[in-house]
mmCIF file with all atom_site columns, C-alpha atoms in Angstrom:
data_model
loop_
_atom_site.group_PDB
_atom_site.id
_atom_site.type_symbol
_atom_site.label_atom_id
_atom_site.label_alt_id
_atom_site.label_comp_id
_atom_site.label_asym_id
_atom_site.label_entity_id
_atom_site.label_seq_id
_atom_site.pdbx_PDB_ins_code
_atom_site.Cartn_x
_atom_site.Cartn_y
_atom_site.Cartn_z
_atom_site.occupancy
_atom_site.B_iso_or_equiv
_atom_site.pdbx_formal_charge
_atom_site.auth_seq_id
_atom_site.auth_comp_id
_atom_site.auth_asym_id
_atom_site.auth_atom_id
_atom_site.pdbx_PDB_model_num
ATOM 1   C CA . UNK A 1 1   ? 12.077 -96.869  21.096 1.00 0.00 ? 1   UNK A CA 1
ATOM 2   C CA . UNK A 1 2   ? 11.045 -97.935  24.336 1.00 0.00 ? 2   UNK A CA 1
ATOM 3   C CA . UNK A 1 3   ? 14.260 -96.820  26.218 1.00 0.00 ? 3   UNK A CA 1
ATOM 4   C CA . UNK A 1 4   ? 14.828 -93.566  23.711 1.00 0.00 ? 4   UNK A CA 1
ATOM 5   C CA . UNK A 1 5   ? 10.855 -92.668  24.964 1.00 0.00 ? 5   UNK A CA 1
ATOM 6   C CA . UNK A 1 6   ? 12.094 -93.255  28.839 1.00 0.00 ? 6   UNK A CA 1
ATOM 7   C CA . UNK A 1 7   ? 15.167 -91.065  27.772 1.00 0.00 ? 7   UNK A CA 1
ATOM 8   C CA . UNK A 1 8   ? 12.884 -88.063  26.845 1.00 0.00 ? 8   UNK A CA 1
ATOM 9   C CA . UNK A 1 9   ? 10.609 -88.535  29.708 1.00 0.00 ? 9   UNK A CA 1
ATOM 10  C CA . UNK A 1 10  ? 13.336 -88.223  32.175 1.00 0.00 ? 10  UNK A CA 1
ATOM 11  C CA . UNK A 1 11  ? 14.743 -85.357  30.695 1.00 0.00 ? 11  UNK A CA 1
ATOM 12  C CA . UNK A 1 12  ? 11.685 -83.147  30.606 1.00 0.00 ? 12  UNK A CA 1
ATOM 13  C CA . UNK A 1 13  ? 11.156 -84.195  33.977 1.00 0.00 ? 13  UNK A CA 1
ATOM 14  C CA . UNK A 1 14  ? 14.113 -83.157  35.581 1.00 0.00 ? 14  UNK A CA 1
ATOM 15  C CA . UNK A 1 15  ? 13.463 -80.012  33.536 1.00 0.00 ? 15  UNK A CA 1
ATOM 16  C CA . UNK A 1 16  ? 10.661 -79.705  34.402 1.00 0.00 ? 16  UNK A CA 1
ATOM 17  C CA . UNK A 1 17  ? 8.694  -79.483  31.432 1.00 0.00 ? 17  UNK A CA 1
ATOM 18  C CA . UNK A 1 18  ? 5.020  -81.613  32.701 1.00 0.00 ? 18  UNK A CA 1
ATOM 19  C CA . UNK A 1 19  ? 3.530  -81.711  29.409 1.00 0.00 ? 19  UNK A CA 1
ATOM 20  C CA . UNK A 1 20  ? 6.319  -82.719  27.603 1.00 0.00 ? 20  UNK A CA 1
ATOM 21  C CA . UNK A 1 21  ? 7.576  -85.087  30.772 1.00 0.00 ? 21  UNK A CA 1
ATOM 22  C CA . UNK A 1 22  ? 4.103  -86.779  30.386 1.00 0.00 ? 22  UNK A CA 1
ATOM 23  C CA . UNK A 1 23  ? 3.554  -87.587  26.621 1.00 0.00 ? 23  UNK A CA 1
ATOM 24  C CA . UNK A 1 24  ? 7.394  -89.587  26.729 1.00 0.00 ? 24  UNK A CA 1
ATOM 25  C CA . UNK A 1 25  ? 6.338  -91.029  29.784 1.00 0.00 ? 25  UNK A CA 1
ATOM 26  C CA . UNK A 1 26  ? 3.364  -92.111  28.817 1.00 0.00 ? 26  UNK A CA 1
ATOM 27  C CA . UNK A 1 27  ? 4.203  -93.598  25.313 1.00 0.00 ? 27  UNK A CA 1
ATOM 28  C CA . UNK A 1 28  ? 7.245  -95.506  27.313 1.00 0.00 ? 28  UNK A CA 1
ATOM 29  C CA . UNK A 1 29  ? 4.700  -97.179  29.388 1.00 0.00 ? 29  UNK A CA 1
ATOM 30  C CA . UNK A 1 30  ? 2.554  -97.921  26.195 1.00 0.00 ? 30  UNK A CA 1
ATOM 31  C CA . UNK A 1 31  ? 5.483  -99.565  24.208 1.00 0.00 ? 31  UNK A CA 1
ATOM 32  C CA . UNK A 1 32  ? 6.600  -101.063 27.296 1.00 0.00 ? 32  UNK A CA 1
ATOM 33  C CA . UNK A 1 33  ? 2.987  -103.118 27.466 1.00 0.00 ? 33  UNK A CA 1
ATOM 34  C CA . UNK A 1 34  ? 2.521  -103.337 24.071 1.00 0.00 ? 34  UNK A CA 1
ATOM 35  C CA . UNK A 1 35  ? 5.712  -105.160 23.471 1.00 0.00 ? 35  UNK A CA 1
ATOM 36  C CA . UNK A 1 36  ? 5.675  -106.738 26.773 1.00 0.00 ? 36  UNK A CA 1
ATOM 37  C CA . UNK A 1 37  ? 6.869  -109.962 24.999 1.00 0.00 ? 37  UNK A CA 1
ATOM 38  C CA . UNK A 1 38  ? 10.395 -108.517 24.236 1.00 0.00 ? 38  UNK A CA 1
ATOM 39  C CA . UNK A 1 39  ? 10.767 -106.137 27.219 1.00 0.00 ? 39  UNK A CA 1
ATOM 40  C CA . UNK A 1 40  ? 13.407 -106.845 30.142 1.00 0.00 ? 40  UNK A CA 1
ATOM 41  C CA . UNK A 1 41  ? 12.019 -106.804 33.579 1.00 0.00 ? 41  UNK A CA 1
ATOM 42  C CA . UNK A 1 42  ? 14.443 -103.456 33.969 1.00 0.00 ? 42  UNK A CA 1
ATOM 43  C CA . UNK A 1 43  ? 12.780 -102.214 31.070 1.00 0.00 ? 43  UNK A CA 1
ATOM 44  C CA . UNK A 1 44  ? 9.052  -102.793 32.411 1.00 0.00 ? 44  UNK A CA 1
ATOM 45  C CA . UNK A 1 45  ? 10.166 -101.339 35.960 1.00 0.00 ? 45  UNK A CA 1
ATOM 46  C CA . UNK A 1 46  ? 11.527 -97.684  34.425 1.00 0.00 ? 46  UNK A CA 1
ATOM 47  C CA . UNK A 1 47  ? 8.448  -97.352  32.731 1.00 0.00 ? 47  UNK A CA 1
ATOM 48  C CA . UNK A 1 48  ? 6.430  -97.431  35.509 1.00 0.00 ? 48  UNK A CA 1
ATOM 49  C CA . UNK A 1 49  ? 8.949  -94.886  37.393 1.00 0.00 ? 49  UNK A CA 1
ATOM 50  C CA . UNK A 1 50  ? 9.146  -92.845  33.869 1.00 0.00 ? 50  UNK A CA 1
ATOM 51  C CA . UNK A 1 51  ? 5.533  -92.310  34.032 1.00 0.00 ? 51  UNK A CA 1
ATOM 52  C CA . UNK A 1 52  ? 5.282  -91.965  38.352 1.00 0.00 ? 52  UNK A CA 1
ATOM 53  C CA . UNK A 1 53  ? 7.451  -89.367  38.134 1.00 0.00 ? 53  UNK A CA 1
ATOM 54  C CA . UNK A 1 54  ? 5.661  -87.294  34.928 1.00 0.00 ? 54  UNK A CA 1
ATOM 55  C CA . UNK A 1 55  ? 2.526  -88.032  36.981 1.00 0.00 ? 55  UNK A CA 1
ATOM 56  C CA . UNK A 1 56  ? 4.196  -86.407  39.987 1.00 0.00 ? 56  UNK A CA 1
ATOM 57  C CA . UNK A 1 57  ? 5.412  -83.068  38.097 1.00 0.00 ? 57  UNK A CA 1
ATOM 58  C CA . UNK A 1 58  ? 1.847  -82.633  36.655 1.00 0.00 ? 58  UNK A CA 1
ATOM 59  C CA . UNK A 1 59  ? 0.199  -82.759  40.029 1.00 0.00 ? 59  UNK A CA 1
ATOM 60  C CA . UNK A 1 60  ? -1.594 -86.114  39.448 1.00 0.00 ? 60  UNK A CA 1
ATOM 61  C CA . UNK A 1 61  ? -0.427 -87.932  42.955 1.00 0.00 ? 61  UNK A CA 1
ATOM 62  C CA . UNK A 1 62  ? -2.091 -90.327  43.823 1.00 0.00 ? 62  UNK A CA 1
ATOM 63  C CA . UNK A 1 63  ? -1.744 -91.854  40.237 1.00 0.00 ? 63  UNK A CA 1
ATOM 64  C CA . UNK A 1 64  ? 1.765  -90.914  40.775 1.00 0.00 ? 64  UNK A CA 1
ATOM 65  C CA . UNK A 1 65  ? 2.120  -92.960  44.001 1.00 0.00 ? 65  UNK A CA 1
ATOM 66  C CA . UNK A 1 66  ? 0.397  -95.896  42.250 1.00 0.00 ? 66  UNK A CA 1
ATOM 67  C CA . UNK A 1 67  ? 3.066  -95.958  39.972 1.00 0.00 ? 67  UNK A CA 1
ATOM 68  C CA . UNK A 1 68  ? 5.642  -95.006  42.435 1.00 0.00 ? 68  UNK A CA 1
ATOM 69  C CA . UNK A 1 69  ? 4.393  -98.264  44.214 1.00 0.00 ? 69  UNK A CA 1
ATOM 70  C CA . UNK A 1 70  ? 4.481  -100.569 40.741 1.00 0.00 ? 70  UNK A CA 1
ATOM 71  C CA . UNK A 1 71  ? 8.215  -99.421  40.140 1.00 0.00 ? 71  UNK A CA 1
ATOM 72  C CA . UNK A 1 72  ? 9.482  -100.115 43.836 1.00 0.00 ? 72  UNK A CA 1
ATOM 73  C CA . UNK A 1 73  ? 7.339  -104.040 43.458 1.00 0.00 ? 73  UNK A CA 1
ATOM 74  C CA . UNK A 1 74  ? 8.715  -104.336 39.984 1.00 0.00 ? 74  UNK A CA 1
ATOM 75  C CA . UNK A 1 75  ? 12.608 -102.787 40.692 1.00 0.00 ? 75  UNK A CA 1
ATOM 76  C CA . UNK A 1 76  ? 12.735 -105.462 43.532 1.00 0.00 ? 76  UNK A CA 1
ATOM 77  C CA . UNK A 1 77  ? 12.146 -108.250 41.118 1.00 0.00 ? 77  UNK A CA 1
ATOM 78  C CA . UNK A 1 78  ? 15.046 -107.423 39.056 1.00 0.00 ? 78  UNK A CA 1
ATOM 79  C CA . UNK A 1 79  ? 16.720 -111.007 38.443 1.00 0.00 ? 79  UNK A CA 1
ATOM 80  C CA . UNK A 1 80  ? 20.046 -109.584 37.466 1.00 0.00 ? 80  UNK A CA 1
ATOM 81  C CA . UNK A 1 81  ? 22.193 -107.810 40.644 1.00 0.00 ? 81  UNK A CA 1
ATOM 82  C CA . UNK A 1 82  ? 23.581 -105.376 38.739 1.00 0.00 ? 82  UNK A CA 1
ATOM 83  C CA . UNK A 1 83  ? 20.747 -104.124 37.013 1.00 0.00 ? 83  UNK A CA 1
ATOM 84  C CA . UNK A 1 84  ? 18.629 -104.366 40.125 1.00 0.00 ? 84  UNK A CA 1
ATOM 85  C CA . UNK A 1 85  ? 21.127 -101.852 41.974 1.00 0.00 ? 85  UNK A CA 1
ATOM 86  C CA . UNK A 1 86  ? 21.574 -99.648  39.073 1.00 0.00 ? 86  UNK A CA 1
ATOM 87  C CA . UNK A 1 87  ? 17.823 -99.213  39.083 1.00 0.00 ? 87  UNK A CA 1
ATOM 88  C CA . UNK A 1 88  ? 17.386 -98.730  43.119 1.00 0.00 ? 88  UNK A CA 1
ATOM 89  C CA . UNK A 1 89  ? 20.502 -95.677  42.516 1.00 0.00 ? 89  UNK A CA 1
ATOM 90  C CA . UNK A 1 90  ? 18.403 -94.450  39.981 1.00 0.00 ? 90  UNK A CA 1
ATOM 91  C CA . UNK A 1 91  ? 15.030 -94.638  41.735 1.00 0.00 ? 91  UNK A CA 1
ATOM 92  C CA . UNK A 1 92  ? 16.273 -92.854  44.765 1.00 0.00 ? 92  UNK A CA 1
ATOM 93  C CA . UNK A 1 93  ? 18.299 -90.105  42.942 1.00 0.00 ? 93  UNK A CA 1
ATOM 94  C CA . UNK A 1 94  ? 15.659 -86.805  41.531 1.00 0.00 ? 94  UNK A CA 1
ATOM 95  C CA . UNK A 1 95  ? 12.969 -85.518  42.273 1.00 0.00 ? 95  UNK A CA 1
ATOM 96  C CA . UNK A 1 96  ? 9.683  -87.187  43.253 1.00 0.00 ? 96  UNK A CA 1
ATOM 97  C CA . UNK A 1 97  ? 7.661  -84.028  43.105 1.00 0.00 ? 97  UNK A CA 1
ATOM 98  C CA . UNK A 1 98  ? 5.970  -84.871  46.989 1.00 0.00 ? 98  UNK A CA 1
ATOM 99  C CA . UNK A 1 99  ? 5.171  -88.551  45.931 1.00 0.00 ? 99  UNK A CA 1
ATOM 100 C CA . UNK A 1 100 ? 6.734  -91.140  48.277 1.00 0.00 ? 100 UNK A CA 1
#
């Protein structure tokens, strides 16, 4: 659910849809600390980029950046190599909506 709710969040982002961006976005983050438990630490670090970048597209930036900040901390951390440079393409690719 977690990953499905990232999915959707994405998507309307890139279309930029900022309502619809923002409700995925934000229930990713909320199963991501709900469920905390069972989440991978790639899991925990897109939802904090999956909710930076709805933040972004709605105009909210300096929540945006805080976010933006979390996921960089958080995507550094990655234990696996693979996963860690997977994220890092994926953090740098898209829109950031004038957060940095």
């Amino acid at each position: 659910m977690q990953r499905g709710e990232w999915l959707l969040g994405r998507a309307y982002t890139v279309l930029g849809q900022a309502q619809a961006a923002l409700r995925h976005a934000g229930r990713c983050l909320e199963l991501t600390n709900v469920h905390k438990d069972v989440m991978k630490d790639f899991d925990r670090t897109y939802g904090f980029e999956g909710i930076a970048r709805a933040l972004a597209l709605n105009g909210k930036k300096r929540e945006a950046e805080t976010y933006h900040l979390k996921a960089m901390k958080a995507g550094s951390a990655i234990v696996d190599e693979e996963d860690r440079r997977i994220f890092k393409a994926d953090f740098e690719r898209g829109d950031w909506y004038g957060v940095k």
